[in-house]
Structure formats: structure tokens, C-alpha cells
PDB file of C-alpha atoms in Angstrom:
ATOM      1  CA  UNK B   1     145.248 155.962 105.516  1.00  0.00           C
ATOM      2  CA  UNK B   2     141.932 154.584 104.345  1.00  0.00           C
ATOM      3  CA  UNK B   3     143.133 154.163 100.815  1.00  0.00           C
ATOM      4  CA  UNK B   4     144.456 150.740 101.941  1.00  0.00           C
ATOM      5  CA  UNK B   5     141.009 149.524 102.947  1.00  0.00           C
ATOM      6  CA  UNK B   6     139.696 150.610  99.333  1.00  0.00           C
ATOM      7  CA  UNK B   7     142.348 148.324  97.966  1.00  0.00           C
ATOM      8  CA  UNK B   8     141.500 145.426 100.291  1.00  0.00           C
ATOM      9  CA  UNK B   9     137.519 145.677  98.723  1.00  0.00           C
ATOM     10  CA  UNK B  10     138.946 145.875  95.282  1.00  0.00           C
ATOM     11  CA  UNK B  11     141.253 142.859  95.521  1.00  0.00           C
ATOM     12  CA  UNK B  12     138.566 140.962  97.083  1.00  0.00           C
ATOM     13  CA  UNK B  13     136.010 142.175  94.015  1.00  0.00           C
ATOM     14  CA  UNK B  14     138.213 140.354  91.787  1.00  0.00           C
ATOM     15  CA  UNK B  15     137.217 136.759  93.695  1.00  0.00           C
ATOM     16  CA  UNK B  16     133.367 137.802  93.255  1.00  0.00           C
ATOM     17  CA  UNK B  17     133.670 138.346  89.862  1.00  0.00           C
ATOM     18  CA  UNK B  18     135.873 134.886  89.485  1.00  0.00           C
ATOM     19  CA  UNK B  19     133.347 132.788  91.188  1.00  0.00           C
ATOM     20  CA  UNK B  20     132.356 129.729  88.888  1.00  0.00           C
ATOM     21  CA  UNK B  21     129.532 126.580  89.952  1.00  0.00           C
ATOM     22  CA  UNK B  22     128.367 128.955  92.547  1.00  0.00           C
ATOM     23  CA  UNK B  23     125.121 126.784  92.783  1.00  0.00           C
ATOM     24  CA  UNK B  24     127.107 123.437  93.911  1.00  0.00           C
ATOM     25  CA  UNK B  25     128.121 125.404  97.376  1.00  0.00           C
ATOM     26  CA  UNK B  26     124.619 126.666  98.618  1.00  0.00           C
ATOM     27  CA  UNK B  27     123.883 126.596 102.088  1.00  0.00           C
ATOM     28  CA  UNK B  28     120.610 127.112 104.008  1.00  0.00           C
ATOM     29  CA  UNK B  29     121.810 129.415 107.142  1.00  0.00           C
ATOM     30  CA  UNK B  30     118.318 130.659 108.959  1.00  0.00           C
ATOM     31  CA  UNK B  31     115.901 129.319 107.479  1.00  0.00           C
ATOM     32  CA  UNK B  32     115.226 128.626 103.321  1.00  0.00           C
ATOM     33  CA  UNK B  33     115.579 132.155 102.011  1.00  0.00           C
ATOM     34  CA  UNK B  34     118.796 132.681 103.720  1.00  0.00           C
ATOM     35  CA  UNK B  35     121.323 131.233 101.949  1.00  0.00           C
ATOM     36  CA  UNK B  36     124.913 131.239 102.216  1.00  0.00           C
ATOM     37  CA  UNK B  37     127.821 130.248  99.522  1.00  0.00           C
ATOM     38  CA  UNK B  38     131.630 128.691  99.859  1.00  0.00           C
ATOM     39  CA  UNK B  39     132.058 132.454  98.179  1.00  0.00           C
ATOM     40  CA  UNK B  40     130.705 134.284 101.207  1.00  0.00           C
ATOM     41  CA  UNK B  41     132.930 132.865 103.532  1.00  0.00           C
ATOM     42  CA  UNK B  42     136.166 132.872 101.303  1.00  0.00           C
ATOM     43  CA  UNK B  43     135.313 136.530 100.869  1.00  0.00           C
ATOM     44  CA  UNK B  44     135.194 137.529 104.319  1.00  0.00           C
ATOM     45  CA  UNK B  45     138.364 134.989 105.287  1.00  0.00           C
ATOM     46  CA  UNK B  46     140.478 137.097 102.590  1.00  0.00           C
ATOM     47  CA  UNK B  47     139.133 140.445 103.826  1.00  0.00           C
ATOM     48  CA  UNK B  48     139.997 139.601 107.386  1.00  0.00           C
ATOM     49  CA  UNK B  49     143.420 138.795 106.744  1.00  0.00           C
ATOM     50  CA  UNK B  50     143.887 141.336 104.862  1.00  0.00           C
ATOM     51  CA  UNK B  51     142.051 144.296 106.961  1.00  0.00           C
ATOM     52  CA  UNK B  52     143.980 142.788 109.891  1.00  0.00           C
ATOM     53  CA  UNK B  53     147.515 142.541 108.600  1.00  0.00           C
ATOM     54  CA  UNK B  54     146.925 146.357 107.523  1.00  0.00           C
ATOM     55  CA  UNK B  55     145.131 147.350 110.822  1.00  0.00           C
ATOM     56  CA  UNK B  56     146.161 145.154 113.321  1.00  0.00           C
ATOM     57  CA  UNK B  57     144.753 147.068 116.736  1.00  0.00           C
ATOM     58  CA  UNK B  58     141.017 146.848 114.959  1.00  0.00           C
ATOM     59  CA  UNK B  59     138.661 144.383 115.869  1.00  0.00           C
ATOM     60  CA  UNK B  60     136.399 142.120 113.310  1.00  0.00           C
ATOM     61  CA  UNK B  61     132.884 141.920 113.486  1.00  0.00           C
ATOM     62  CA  UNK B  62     131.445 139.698 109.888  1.00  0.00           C
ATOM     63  CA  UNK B  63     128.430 138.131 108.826  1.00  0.00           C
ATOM     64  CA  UNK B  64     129.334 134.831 107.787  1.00  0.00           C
ATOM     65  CA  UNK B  65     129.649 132.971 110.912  1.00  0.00           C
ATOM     66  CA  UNK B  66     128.751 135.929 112.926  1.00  0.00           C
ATOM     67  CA  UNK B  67     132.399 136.682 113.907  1.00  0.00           C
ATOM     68  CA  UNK B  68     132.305 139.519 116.438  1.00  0.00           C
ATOM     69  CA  UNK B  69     135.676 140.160 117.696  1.00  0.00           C
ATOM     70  CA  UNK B  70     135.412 143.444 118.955  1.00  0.00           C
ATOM     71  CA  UNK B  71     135.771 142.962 122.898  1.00  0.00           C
ATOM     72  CA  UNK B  72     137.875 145.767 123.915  1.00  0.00           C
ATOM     73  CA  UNK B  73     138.443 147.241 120.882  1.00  0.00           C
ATOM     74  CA  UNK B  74     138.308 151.042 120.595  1.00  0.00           C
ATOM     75  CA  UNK B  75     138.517 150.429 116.561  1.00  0.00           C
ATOM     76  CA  UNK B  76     136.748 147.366 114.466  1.00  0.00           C
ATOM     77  CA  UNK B  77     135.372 146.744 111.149  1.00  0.00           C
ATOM     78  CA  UNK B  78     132.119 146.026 110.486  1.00  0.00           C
ATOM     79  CA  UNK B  79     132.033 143.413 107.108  1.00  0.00           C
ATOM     80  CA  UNK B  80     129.191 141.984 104.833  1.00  0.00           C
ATOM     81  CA  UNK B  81     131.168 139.841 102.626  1.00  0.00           C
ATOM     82  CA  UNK B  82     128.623 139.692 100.089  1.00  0.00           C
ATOM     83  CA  UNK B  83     126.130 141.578 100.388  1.00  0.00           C
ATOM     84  CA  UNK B  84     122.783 140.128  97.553  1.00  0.00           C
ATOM     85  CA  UNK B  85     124.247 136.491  98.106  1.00  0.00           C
ATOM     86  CA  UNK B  86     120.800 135.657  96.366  1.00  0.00           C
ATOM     87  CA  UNK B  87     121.558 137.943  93.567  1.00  0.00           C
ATOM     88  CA  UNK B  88     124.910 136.148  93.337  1.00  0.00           C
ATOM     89  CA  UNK B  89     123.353 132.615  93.460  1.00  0.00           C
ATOM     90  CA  UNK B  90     121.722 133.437  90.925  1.00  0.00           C
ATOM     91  CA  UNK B  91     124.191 135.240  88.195  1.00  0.00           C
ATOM     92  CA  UNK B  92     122.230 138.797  88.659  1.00  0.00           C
ATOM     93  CA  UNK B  93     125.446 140.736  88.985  1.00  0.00           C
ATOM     94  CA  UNK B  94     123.474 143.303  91.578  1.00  0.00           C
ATOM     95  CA  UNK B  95     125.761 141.862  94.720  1.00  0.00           C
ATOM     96  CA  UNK B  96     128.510 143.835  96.750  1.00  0.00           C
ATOM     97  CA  UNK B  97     131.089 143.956  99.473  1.00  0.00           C
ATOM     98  CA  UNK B  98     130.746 146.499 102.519  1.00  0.00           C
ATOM     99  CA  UNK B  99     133.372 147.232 104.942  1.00  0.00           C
ATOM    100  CA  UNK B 100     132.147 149.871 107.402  1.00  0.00           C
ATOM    101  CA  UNK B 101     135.412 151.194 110.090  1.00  0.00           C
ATOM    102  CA  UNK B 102     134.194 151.847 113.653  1.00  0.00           C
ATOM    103  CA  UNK B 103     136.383 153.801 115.897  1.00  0.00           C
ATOM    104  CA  UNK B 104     135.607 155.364 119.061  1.00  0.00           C
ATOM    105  CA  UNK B 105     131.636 154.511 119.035  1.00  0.00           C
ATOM    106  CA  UNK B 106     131.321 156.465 115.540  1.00  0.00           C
ATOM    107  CA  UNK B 107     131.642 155.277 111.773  1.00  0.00           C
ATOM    108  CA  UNK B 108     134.982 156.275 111.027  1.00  0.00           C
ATOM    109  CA  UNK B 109     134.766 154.862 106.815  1.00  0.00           C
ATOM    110  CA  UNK B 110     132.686 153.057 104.995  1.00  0.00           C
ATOM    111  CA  UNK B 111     133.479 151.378 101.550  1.00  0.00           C
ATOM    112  CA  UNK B 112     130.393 149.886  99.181  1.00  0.00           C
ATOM    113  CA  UNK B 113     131.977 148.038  96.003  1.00  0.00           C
ATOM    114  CA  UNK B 114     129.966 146.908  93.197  1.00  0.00           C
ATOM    115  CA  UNK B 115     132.584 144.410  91.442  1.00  0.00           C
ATOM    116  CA  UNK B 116     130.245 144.062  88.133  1.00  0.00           C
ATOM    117  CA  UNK B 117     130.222 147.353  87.505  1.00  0.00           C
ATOM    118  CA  UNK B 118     133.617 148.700  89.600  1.00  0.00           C
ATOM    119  CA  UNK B 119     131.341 151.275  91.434  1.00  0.00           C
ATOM    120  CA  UNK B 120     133.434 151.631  94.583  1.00  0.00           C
ATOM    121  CA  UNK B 121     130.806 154.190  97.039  1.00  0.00           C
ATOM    122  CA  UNK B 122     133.229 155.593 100.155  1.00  0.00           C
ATOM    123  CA  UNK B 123     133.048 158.274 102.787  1.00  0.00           C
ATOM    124  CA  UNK B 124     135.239 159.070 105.606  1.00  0.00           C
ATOM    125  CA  UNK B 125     133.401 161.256 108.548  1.00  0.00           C
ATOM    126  CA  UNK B 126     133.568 164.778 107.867  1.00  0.00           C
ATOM    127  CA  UNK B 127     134.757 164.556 104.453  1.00  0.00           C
ATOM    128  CA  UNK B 128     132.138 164.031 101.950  1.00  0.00           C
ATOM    129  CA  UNK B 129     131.221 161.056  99.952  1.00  0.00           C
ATOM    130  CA  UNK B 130     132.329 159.933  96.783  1.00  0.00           C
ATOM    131  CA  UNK B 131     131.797 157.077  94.007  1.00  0.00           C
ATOM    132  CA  UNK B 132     135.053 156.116  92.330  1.00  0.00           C
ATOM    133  CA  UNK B 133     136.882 159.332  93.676  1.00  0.00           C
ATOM    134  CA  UNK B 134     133.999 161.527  92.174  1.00  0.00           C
ATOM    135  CA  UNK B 135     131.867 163.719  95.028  1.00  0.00           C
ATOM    136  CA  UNK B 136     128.064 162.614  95.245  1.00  0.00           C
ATOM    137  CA  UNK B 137     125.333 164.144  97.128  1.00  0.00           C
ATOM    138  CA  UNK B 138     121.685 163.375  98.309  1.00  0.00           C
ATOM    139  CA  UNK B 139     118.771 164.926  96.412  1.00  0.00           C
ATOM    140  CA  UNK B 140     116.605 167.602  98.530  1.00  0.00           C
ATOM    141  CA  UNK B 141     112.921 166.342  97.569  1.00  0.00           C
ATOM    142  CA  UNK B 142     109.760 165.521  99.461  1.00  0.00           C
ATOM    143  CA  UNK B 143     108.385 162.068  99.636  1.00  0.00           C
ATOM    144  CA  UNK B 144     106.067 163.130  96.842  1.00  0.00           C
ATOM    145  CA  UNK B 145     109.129 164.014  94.219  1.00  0.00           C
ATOM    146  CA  UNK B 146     110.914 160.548  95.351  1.00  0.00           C
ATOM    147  CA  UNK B 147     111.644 157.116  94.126  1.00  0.00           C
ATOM    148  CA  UNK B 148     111.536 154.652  97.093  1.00  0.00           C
ATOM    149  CA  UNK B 149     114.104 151.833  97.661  1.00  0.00           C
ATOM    150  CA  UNK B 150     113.032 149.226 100.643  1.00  0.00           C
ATOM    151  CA  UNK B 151     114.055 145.889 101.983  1.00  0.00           C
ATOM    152  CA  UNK B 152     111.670 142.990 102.503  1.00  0.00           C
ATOM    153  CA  UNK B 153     113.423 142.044 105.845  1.00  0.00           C
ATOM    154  CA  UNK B 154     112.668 138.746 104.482  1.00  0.00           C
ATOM    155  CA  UNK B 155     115.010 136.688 107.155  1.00  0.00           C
ATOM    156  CA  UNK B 156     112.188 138.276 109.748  1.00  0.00           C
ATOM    157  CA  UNK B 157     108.714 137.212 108.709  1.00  0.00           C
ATOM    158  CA  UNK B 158     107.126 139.257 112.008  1.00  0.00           C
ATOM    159  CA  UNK B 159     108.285 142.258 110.315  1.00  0.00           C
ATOM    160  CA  UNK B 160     106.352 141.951 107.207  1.00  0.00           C
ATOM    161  CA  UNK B 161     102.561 143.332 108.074  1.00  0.00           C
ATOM    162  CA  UNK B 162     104.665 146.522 108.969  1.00  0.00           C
ATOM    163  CA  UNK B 163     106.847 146.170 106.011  1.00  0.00           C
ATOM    164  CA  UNK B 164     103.220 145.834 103.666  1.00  0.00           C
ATOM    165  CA  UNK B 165     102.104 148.670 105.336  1.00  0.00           C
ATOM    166  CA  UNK B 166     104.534 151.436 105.176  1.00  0.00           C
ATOM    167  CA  UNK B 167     104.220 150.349 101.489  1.00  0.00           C
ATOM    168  CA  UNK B 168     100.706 150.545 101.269  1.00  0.00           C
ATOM    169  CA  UNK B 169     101.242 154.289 102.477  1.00  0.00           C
ATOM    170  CA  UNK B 170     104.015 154.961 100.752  1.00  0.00           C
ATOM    171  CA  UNK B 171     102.850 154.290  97.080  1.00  0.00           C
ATOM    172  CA  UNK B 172     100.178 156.732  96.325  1.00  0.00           C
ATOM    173  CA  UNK B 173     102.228 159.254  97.051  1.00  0.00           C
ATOM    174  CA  UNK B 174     106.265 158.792  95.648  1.00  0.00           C
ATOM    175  CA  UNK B 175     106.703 158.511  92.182  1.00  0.00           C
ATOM    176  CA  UNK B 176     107.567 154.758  92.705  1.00  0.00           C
ATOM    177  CA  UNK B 177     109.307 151.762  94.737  1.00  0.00           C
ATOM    178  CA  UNK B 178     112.487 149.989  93.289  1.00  0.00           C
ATOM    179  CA  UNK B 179     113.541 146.875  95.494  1.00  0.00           C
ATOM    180  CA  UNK B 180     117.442 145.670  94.356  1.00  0.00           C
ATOM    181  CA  UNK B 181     117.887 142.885  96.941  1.00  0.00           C
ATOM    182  CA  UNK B 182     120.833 144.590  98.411  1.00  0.00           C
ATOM    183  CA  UNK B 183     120.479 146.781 101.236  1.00  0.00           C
ATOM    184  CA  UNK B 184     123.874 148.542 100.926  1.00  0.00           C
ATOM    185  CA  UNK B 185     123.716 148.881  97.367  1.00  0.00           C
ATOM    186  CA  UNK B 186     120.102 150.513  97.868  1.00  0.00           C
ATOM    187  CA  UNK B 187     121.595 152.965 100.533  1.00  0.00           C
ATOM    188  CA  UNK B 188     124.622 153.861  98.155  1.00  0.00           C
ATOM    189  CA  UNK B 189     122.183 154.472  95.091  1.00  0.00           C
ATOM    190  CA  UNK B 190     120.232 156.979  97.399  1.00  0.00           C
ATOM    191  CA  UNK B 191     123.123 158.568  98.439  1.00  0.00           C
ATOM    192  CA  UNK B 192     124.348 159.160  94.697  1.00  0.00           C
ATOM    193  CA  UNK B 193     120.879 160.697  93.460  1.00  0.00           C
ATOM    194  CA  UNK B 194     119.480 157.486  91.571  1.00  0.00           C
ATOM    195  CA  UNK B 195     117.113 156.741  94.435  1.00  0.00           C
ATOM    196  CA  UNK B 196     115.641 159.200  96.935  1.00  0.00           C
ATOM    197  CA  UNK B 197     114.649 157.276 100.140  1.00  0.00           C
ATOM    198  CA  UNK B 198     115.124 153.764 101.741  1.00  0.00           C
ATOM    199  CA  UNK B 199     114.125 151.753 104.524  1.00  0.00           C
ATOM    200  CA  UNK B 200     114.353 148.217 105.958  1.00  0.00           C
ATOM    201  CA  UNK B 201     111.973 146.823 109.415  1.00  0.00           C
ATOM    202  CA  UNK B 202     115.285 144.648 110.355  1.00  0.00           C
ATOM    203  CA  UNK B 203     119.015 144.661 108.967  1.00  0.00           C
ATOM    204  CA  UNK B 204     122.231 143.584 110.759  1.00  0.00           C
ATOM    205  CA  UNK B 205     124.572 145.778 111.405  1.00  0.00           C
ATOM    206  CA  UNK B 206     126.689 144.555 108.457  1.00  0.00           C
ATOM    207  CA  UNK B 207     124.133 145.450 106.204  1.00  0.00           C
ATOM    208  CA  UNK B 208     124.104 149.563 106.687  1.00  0.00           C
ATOM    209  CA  UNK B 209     127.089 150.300 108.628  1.00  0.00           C
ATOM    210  CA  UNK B 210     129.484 151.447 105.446  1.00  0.00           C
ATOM    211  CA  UNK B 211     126.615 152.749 103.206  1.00  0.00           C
ATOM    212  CA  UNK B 212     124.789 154.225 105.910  1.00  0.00           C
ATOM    213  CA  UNK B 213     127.820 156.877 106.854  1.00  0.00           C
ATOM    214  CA  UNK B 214     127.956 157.041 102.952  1.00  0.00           C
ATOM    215  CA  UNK B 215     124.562 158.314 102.718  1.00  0.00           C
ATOM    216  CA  UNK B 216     125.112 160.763 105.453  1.00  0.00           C
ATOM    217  CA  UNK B 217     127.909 162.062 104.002  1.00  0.00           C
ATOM    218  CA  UNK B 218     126.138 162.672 100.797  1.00  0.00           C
ATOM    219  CA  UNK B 219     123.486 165.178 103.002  1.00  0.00           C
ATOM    220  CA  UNK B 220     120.941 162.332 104.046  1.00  0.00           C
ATOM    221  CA  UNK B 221     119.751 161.883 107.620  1.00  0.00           C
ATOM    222  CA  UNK B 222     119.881 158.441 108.927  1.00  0.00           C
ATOM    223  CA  UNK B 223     117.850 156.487 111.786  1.00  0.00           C
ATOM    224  CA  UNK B 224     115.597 153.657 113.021  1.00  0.00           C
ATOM    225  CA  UNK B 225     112.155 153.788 111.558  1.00  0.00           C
ATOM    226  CA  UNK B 226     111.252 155.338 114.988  1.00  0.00           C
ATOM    227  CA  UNK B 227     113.441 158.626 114.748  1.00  0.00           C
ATOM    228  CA  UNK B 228     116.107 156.876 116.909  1.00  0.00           C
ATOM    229  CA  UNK B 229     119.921 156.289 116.112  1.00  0.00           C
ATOM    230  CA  UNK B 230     120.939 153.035 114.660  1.00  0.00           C
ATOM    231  CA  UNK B 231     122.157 150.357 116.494  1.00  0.00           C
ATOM    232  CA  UNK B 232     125.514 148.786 114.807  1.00  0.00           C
ATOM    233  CA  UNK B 233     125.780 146.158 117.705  1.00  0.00           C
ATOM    234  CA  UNK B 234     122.480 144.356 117.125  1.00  0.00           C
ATOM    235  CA  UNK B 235     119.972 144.312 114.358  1.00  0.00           C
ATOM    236  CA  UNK B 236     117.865 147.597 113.749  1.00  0.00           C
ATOM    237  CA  UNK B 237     115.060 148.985 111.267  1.00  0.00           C
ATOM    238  CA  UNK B 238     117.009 151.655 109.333  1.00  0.00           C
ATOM    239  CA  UNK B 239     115.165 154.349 106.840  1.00  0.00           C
ATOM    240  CA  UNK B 240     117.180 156.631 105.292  1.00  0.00           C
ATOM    241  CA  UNK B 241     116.642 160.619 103.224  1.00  0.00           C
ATOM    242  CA  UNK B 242     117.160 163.715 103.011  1.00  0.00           C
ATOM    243  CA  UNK B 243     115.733 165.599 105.779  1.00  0.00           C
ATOM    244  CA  UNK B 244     112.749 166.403 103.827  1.00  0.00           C
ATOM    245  CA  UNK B 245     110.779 162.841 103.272  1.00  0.00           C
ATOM    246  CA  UNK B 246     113.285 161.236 105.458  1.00  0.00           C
ATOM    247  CA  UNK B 247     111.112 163.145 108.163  1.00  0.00           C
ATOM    248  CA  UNK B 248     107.570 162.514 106.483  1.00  0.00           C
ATOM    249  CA  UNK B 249     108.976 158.802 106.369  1.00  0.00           C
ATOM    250  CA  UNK B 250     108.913 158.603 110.076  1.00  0.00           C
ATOM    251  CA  UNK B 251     105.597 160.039 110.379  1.00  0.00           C
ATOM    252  CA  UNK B 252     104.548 157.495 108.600  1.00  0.00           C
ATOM    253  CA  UNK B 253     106.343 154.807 110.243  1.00  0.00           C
ATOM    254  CA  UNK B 254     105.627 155.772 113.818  1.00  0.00           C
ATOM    255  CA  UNK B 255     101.701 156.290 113.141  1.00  0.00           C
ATOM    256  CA  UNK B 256     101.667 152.254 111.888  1.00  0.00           C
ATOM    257  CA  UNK B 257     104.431 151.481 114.634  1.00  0.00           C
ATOM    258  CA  UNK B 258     101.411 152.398 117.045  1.00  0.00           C
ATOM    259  CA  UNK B 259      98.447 150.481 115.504  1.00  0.00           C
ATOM    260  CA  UNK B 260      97.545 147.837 118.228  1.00  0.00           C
ATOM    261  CA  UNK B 261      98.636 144.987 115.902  1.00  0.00           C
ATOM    262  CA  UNK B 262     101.754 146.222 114.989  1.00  0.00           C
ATOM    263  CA  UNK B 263     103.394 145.919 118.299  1.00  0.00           C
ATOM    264  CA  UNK B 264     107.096 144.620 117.744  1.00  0.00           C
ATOM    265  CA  UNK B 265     106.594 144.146 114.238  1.00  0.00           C
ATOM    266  CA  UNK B 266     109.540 146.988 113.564  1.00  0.00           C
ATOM    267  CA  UNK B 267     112.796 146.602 114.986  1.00  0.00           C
TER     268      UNK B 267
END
């Protein structure tokens, strides 16, 4: 059943990797640093059809535009066109498209493609997770035996004190930070073993809901930065482990969480 959807991310791969003059169709969304291209929204226009045509009870909930179409819908996808538009912008080749599957309240299937290197990261609930049809699991290791991916939450300047500071904790004690510029891509590479921990102070839904169930396929445990579930309807901190530093994360998180000016500064 879900094969289909893995074909609808590859097909729409192959209009990433075509993109030419990217530069000449940047847009300023939010504010300066978020920026949007002609490629995002053809990306997500030829997903949606597709997705649509092969599902057509789902609902549609996408970044570009914010298209939430979900009202009354037991079943909807959750899309990040491109996800790293500023890697894209400018010719890094670290970008990706994620297509999470909702159904029921619960993530149903996530897909995470890489179309520079055709790394296509899936799960389905209850049924492992895999990269390019291959199983991939989660590393068991404390904070001190990890290698830390985060998010700058960038779009959210109140966030970053907290984001500084969790840092600040962070790096005397993991074996060191990587920071990729794509959220999903950062969840997927923790869930296959080349990373060992993650977190973000604010993300869309768009942004974690496919890697996120891929990651907790692989063995991690996945939350807000306050121990709580995450929140696929409205944006959310997210940190993500195994349950062995993805527990000493929290710690950490909720001790700065309560320091008097750090009040709202996590989402």
C-alpha cells in the first residue's frame, strides 16, 4: 500500500535534482532567513496531486502556503516539500522531501528522501525502519558516547538563549555537535546510527512528522524538550534518542526550561 507514496517522493526527487537558476525565484516568506523558491511550491503542487489521485479520502496539510486541509479527515499527509530550501538555494545538495501519513491521530508512514544521494529513510508503525529497503536501528549510548545533531530554530529568534544554552551544556560532555540545516535529514541520520541525538526549540509539524516515526521505529524515543508528546497540529520543540541520553537530554532541557529568564523561550 505505502509503496505508492515511496514512488510519489522519488518522482518528485527527480524535479529537485532538475532545478536550474534556482537563485532568480527566491522569496522572503517570514522574515530574511526564511526563504522560499518557485521549486518549493512546484514540489509540493506535484506531490499533492499525486498523493491525492493515489489516496483520495486523505487530507493535505504542506508547508508552502500553509495548506491544511485536514478538516474532517480521519487520514492526511503531513508534507515539507523541501526540506534545507537554504541548502538548495545555495547548490549544497544536503536538502530533502518528507511526507509523513497521519491516520487515526497516529503516524501511520513516514518517507525522508535525499534526491542527491537517493537515500530514501521510511517506516510504517509497527514495522521497523529502513533506508533504501535495508533495516536501520538507533544506537544505545549515553549522552557522553554521542554525537549531537540540533536545529537553530532560526525562524524563532525567542528561542535562541534556550537554544545557546542546551548547547552550552551539552558540549563538554558528547563527543560533538553536527548542525546539517535540515531537520528531517538530522532525525533520519540519528535514526540510521550516523548521529546519536537531536533536538530543535521550535519546528512545524512538517519538519518531524515522517522522520520522527522513522526514528522511533529505529528504537529512539521521541518528545517535546519537556518530556511531552509532540504536537503535529502546531509547532513544537522536538529532541529525539535512544532512551538513554534521550532521557539525560530532558534533564537538561527542563532544568534551563525553569531558569527565570527562560520562560517561553522553548516551545
Amino acid at each position: 500500500m505505502y509503496q505508492k507514496i515511496d514512488e510519489i517522493v522519488r518522482r518528485a526527487g527527480e524535479l529537485v535534482r532538475s532545478a536550474h537558476n534556482i537563485e532568480d525565484s527566491v522569496q522572503e516568506k517570514t522574515s530574511h532567513c526564511d526563504l522560499v523558491t518557485k521549486y518549493d511550491s512546484m514540489v509540493q503542487e506535484q506531490l499533492s496531486k499525486e498523493l491525492l489521485e493515489a489516496f483520495p479520502e486523505a487530507g493535505f496539510y504542506g508547508e508552502e502556503g500553509d495548506i491544511c486541509n485536514i478538516e474532517g479527515k480521519s487520514a492526511y499527509f503531513i508534507v515539507d516539500p523541501i526540506d534545507g530550501t537554504t541548502n538548495f538555494i545555495r547548490h549544497a545538495r544536503h536538502s530533502c522531501i518528507s511526507v509523513g501519513f497521519m491516520k487515526n491521530g497516529a503516524m501511520e508512514y513516514g518517507a525522508v528522501y535525499q534526491p542527491y544521494t537517493d537515500e530514501l529513510f521510511t517506516a510504517q508503525r509497527g514495522k521497523g525502519a529502513f533506508l533504501n529497503g535495508k533495516p536501520i536501528h538507533m544506537r544505545r549510548v549515553p549522552l557522553s558516547e554521542s554525537i549531537a545533531m540540533f536545529g537553530s530554530a532560526i525562524y524563532y529568534r525567542e528561542t535562541i538563549p534556550a537554544t545557546t544554552r542546551i548547547m552550552a551544556q551539552l558540549l563538554p560532555i558528547v563527543l560533538d555537535f553536527r548542525r546539517s540545516g535540515s531537520a528531517a535529514l538530522d532525525i533520519c541520520y540519528v535514526a540510521a546510527g550516523r548521529a546519536d541525538v537531536f533536538f530543535e526549540a521550535c519546528l512545524r509539524p512538517w519538519d518531524y512528522a515522517a522522520a520522527t516515526l522513522i526514528a522511533q521505529e529505529a528504537g529512539g524515543v521521541i518528545s517535546a524538550l519537556d518530556g511531552t508528546p509532540l504536537r503535529y497540529y502546531d509547532r513544537c520543540s522536538v529532541a529525539v534518542g535512544c532512551p538513554e541520553n534521550h532521557a539525560e537530554l530532558i534533564q537538561i532541557a527542563l532544568k534551563i526550561a525553569g531558569e527565570p529568564n527562560m520562560k517561553g523561550r522553548i516551545r
